[in-house]
Tab-separated table of C-alpha atoms and ligand atoms in Angstrom:
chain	number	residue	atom	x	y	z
A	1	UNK	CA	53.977	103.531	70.224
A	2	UNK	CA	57.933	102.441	70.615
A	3	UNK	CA	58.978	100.523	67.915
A	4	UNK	CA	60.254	96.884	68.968
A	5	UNK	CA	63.377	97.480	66.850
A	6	UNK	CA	64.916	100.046	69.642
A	7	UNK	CA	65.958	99.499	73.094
A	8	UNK	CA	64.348	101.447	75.700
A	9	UNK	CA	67.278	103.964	76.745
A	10	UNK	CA	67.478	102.787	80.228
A	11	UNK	CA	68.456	98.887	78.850
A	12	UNK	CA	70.790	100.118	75.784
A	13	UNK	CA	72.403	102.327	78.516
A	14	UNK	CA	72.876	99.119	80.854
A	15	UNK	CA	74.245	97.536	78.078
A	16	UNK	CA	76.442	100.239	77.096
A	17	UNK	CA	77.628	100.042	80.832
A	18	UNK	CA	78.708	96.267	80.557
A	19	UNK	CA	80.251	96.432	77.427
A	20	UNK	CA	82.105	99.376	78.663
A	21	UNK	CA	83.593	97.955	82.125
A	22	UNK	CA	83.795	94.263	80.224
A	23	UNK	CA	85.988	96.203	78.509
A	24	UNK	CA	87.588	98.084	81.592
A	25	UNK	CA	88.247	94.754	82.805
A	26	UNK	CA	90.237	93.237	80.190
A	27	UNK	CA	92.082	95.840	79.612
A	28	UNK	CA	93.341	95.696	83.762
A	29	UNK	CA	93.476	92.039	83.320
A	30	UNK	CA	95.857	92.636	79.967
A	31	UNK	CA	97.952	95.846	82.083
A	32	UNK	CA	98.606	93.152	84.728
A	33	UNK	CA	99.970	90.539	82.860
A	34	UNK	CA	101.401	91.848	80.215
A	35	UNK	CA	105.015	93.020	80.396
A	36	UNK	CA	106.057	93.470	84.108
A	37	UNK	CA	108.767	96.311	82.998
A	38	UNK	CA	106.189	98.420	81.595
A	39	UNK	CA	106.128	101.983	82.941
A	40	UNK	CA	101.702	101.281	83.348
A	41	UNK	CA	102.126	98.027	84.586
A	42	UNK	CA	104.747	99.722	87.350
A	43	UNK	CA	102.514	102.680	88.201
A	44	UNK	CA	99.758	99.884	88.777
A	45	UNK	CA	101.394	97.647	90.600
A	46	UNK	CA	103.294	100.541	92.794
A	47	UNK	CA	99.951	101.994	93.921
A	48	UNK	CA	99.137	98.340	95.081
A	49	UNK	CA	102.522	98.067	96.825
A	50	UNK	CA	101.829	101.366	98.784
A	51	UNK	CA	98.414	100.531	99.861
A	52	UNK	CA	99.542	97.115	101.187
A	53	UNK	CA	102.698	99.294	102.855
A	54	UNK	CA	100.462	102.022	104.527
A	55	UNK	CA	98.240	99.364	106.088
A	56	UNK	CA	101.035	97.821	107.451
A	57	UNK	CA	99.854	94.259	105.252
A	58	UNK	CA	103.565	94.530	104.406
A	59	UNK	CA	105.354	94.152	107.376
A	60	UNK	CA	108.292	94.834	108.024
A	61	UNK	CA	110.215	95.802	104.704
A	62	UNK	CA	113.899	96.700	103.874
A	63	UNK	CA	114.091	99.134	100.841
A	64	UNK	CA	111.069	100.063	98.365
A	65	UNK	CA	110.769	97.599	95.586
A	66	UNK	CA	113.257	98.321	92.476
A	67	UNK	CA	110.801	98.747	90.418
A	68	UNK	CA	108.552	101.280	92.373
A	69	UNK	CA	111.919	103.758	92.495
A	70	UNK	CA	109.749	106.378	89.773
A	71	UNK	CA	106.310	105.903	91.575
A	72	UNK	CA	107.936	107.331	95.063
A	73	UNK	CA	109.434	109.565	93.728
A	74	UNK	CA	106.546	111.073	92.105
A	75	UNK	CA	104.367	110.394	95.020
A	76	UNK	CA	106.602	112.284	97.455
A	77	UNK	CA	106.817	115.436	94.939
A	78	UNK	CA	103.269	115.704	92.965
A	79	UNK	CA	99.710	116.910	94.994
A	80	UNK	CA	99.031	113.249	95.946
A	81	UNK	CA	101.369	112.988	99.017
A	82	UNK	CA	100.499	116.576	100.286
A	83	UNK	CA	96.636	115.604	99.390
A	84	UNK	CA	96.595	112.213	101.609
A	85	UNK	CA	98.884	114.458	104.190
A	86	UNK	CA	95.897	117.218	104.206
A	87	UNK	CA	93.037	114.453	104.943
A	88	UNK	CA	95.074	113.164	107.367
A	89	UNK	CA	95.110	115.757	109.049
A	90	UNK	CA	91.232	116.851	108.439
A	91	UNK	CA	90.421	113.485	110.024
A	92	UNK	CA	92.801	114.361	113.174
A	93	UNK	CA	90.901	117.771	113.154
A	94	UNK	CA	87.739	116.310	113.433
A	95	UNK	CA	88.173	113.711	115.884
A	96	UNK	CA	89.884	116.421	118.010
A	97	UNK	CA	86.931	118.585	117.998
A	98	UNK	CA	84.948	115.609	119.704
A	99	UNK	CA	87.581	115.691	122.790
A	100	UNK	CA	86.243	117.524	125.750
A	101	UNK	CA	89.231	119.283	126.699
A	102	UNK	CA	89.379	119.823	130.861
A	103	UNK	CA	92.066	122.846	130.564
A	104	UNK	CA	93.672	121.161	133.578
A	105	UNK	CA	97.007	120.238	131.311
A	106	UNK	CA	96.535	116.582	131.024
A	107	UNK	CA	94.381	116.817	127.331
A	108	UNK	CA	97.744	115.136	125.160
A	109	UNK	CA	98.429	114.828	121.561
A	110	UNK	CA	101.746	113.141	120.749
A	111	UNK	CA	103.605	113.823	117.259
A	112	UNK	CA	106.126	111.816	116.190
A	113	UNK	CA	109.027	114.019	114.427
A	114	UNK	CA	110.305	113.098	110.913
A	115	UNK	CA	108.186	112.481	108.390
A	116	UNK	CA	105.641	113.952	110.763
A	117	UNK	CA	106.076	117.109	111.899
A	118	UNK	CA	109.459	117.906	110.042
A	119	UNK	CA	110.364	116.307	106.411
A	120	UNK	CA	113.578	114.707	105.223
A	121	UNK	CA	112.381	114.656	101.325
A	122	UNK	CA	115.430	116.870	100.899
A	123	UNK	CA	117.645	114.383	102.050
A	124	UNK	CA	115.732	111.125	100.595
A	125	UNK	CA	115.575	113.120	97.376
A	126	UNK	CA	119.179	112.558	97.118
A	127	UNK	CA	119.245	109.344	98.515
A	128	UNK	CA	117.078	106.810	96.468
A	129	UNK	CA	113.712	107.516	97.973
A	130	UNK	CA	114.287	104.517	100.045
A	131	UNK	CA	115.618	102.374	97.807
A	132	UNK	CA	119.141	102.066	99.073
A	133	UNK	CA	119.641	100.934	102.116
A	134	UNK	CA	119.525	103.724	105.248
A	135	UNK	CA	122.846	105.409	106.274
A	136	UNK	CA	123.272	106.011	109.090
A	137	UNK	CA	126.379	108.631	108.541
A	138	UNK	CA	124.950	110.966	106.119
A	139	UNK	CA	121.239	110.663	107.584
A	140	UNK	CA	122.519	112.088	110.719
A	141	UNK	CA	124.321	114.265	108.897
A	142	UNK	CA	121.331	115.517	107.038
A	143	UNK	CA	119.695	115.802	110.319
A	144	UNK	CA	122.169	118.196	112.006
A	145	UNK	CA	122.257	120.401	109.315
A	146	UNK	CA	118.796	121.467	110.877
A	147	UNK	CA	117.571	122.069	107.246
A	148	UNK	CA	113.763	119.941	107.405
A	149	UNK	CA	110.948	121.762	106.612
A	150	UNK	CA	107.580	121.317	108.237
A	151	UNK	CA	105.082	119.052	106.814
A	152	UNK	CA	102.363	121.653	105.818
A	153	UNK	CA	99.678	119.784	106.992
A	154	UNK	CA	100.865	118.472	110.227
A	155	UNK	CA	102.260	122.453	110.866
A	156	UNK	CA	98.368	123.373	110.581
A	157	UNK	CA	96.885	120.475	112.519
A	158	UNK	CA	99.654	121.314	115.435
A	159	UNK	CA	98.434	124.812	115.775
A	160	UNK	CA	94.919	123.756	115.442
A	161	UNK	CA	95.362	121.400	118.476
A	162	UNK	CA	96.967	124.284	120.487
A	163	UNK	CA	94.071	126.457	119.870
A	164	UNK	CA	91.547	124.110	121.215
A	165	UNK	CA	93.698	123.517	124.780
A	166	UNK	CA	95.559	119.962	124.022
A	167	UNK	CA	99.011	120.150	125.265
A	168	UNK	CA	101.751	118.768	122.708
A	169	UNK	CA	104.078	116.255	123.399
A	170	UNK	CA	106.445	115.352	121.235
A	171	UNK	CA	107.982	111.945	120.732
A	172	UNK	CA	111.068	110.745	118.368
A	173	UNK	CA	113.581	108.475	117.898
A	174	UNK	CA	116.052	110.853	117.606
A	175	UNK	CA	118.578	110.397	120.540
A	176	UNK	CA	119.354	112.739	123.216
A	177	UNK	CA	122.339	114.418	121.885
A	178	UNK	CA	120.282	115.323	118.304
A	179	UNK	CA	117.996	117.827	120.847
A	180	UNK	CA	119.704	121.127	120.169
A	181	UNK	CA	119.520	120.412	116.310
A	182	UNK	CA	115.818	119.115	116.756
A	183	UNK	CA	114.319	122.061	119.040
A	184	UNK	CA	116.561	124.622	116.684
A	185	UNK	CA	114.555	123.193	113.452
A	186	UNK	CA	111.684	122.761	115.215
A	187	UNK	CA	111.185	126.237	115.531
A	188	UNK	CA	112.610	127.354	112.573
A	189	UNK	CA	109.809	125.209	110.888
A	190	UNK	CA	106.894	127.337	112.637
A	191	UNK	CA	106.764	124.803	115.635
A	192	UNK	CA	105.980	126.479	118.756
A	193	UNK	CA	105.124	125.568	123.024
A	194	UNK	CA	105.095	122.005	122.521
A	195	UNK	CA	105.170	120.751	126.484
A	196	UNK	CA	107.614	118.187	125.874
A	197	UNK	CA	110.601	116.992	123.559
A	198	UNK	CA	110.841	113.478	124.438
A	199	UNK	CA	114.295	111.922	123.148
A	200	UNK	CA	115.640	108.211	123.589
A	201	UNK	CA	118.113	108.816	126.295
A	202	UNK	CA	121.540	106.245	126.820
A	203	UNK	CA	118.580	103.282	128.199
A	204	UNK	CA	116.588	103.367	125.269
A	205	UNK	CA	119.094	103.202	122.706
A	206	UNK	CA	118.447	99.543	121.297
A	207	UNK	CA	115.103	98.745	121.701
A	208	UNK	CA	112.562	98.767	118.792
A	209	UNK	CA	110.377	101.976	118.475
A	210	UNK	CA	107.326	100.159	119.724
A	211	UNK	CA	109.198	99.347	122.504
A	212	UNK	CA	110.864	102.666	123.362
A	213	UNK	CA	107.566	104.706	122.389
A	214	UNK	CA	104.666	102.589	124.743
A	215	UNK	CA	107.182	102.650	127.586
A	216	UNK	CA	106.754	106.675	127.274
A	217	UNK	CA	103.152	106.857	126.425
A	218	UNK	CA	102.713	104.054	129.439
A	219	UNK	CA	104.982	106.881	131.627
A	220	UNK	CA	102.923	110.150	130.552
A	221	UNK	CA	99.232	108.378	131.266
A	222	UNK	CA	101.269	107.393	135.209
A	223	UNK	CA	101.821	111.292	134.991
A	224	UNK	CA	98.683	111.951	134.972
A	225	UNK	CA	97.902	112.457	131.052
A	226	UNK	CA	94.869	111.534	128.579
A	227	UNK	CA	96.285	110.267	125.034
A	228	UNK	CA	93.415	111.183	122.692
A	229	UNK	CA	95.970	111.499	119.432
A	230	UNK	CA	99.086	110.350	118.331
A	231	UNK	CA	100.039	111.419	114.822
A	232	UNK	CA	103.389	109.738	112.873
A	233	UNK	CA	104.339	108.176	109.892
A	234	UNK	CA	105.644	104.704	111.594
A	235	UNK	CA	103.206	101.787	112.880
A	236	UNK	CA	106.083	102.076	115.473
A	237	UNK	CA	104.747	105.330	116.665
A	238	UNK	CA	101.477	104.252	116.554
A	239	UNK	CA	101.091	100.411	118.393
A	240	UNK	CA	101.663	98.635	121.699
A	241	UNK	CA	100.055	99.620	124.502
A	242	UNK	CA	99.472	101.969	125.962
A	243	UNK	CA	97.705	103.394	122.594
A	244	UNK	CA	96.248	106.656	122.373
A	245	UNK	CA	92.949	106.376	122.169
A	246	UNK	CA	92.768	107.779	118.201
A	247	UNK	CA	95.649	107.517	116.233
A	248	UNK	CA	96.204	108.752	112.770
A	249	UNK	CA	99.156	106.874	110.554
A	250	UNK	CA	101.016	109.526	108.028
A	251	UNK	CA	101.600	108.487	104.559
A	252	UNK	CA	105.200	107.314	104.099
A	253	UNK	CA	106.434	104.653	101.117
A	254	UNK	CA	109.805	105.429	101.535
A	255	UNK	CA	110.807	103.771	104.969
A	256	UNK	CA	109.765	101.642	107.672
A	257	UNK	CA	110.781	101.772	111.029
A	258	UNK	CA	110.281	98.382	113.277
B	1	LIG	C1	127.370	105.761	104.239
B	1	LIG	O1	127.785	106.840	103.436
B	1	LIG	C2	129.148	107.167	103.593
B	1	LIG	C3	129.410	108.459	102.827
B	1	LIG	O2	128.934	108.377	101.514
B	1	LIG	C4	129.994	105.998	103.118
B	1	LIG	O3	131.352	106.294	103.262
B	1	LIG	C5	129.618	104.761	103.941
B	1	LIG	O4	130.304	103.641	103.442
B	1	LIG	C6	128.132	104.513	103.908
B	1	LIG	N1	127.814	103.460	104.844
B	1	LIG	C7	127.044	102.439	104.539
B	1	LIG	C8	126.775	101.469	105.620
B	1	LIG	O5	126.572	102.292	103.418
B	2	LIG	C1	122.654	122.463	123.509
B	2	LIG	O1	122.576	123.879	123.671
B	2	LIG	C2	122.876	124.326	124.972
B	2	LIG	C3	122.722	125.829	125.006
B	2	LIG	O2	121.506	126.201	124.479
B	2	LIG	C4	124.292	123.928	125.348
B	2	LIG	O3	124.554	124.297	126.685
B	2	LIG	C5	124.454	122.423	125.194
B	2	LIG	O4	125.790	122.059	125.400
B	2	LIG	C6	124.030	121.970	123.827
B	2	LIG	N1	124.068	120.525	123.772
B	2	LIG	C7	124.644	119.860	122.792
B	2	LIG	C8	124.575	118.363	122.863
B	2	LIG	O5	125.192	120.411	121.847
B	3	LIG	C1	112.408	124.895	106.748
B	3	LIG	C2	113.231	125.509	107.831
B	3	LIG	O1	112.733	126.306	108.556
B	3	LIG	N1	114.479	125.100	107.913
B	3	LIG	C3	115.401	125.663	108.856
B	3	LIG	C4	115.914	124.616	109.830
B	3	LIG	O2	116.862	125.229	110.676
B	3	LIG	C5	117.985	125.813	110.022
B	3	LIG	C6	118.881	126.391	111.041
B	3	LIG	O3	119.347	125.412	111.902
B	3	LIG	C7	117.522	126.875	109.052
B	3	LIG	O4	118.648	127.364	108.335
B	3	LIG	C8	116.515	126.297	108.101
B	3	LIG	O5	116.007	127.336	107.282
């Protein structure tokens, strides 16, 4: 017979569990509010920052905070930011394999370019992750150089999508006279028989991306074409209407695009 004296394992365990995330508890509650400077309490509150950013619960924001500077930077170089780039792109896989593709060239996925397809990291590495304000001059600078490598994830998801029939349309806010540097880099990334480059031409230049972008989706479904994905980094790539009818936001804490 069990002695009275001892708790049956299942209850001590129970309690062990309580005591253990009573404990877990405090010490978030005591991380929190304890000194806002401190390199935990930054990490913490970061990874709270870029949640509310990806979801777009932000809004419409400037520079990253001061504070997250070391968290971004980190982010953008460790396994985390290629890791949320991979499932990104696993999700985009699988929704693409539900598409019934007709094979009469209207079966569209639209990528958005930087921070998409191609990455600037070596550029924002040298520029504040964000957290000084954009410039214009050396950005495009940066960008004729030609020098972006391809996102590894979006590279793979691209030719996955040409191997089951979609046709590829790209879709940037780079401007018109940026399309000799952008189809040279393109292809030096691995980027191959996309069926359009679609820049903003002299009428564009001005309006906001969500602007700029629907007008083109709203011209490619006139065409004749089926959105099923758009993949980019921006809300801006992804909103207004026409919307594609899946479409699958990038990570990207270092700038937002209106
Ligand atoms: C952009 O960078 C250039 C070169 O460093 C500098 O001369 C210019 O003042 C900067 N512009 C802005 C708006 O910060
Ligand atoms: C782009 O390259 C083509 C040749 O491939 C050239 O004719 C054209 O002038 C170039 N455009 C710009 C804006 O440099
Ligand atoms: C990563 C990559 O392929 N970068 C290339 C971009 O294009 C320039 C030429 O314009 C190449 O020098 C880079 O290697």
């Amino acid at each position: 017979m069990g002695s009275r004296r001892f708790l049956p394992p299942v209850l001590l365990l129970l309690l062990l569990s309580v005591i253990a995330s009573a404990a877990a508890s405090q010490s978030l509650l005591r991380m929190i509010s304890e000194n806002q400077a401190s390199g935990d309490s930054d990490g913490l509150y970061c990874d709270s920052w870029r949640l509310s950013e990806e979801t777009n619960n932000a809004g419409y924001w400037g520079t990253i905070p001061a504070r997250c500077l070391q968290f971004v930077a980190e982010y953008m170089n460790g396994d985390r930011y290629a890791l949320d780039s991979d499932v990104v792109a696993a999700e985009s896989l699988a929704f693409a394999q539900t598409v019934q593709v007709a094979g009469d060239g209207n079966d569209v996925w639209i990528f958005d370019v930087d921070e998409t397809l191609l990455s600037n990291l070596p550029y924002y590495a040298v520029n504040g992750y964000g957290s000084e304000e954009f410039n214009e001059t050396t950005f495009d600078e940066w960008l004729n150089l030609a020098k972006a490598p391809a996102l590894p994830a979006s590279l793979r998801l691209y030719e996955e999508l040409l191997g089951l029939g979609f046709q590829i349309i790209l879709l940037t806010g780079r401007v018109e006279a940026e399309r000799n540097a952008t189809e040279k880099n393109l292809s030096f990334a691995g980027y191959h028989s996309w069926t359009r480059l679609i820049l903003r031409e002299a009428s564009d230049i001005g309006k906001t991306a969500v602007a700029y972008k629907s007008e083109k989706r709203a011209q490619l479904e006139a065409q004749g074409h089926r959105i099923h994905g758009n993949s980019g980094d921006q809300w801006s790539d992804l909103l207004g209407s026409p919307m594609a009818t899946r479409s699958f936001k990038l990570p990207n804490p270092m700038y937002y695009i209106q």
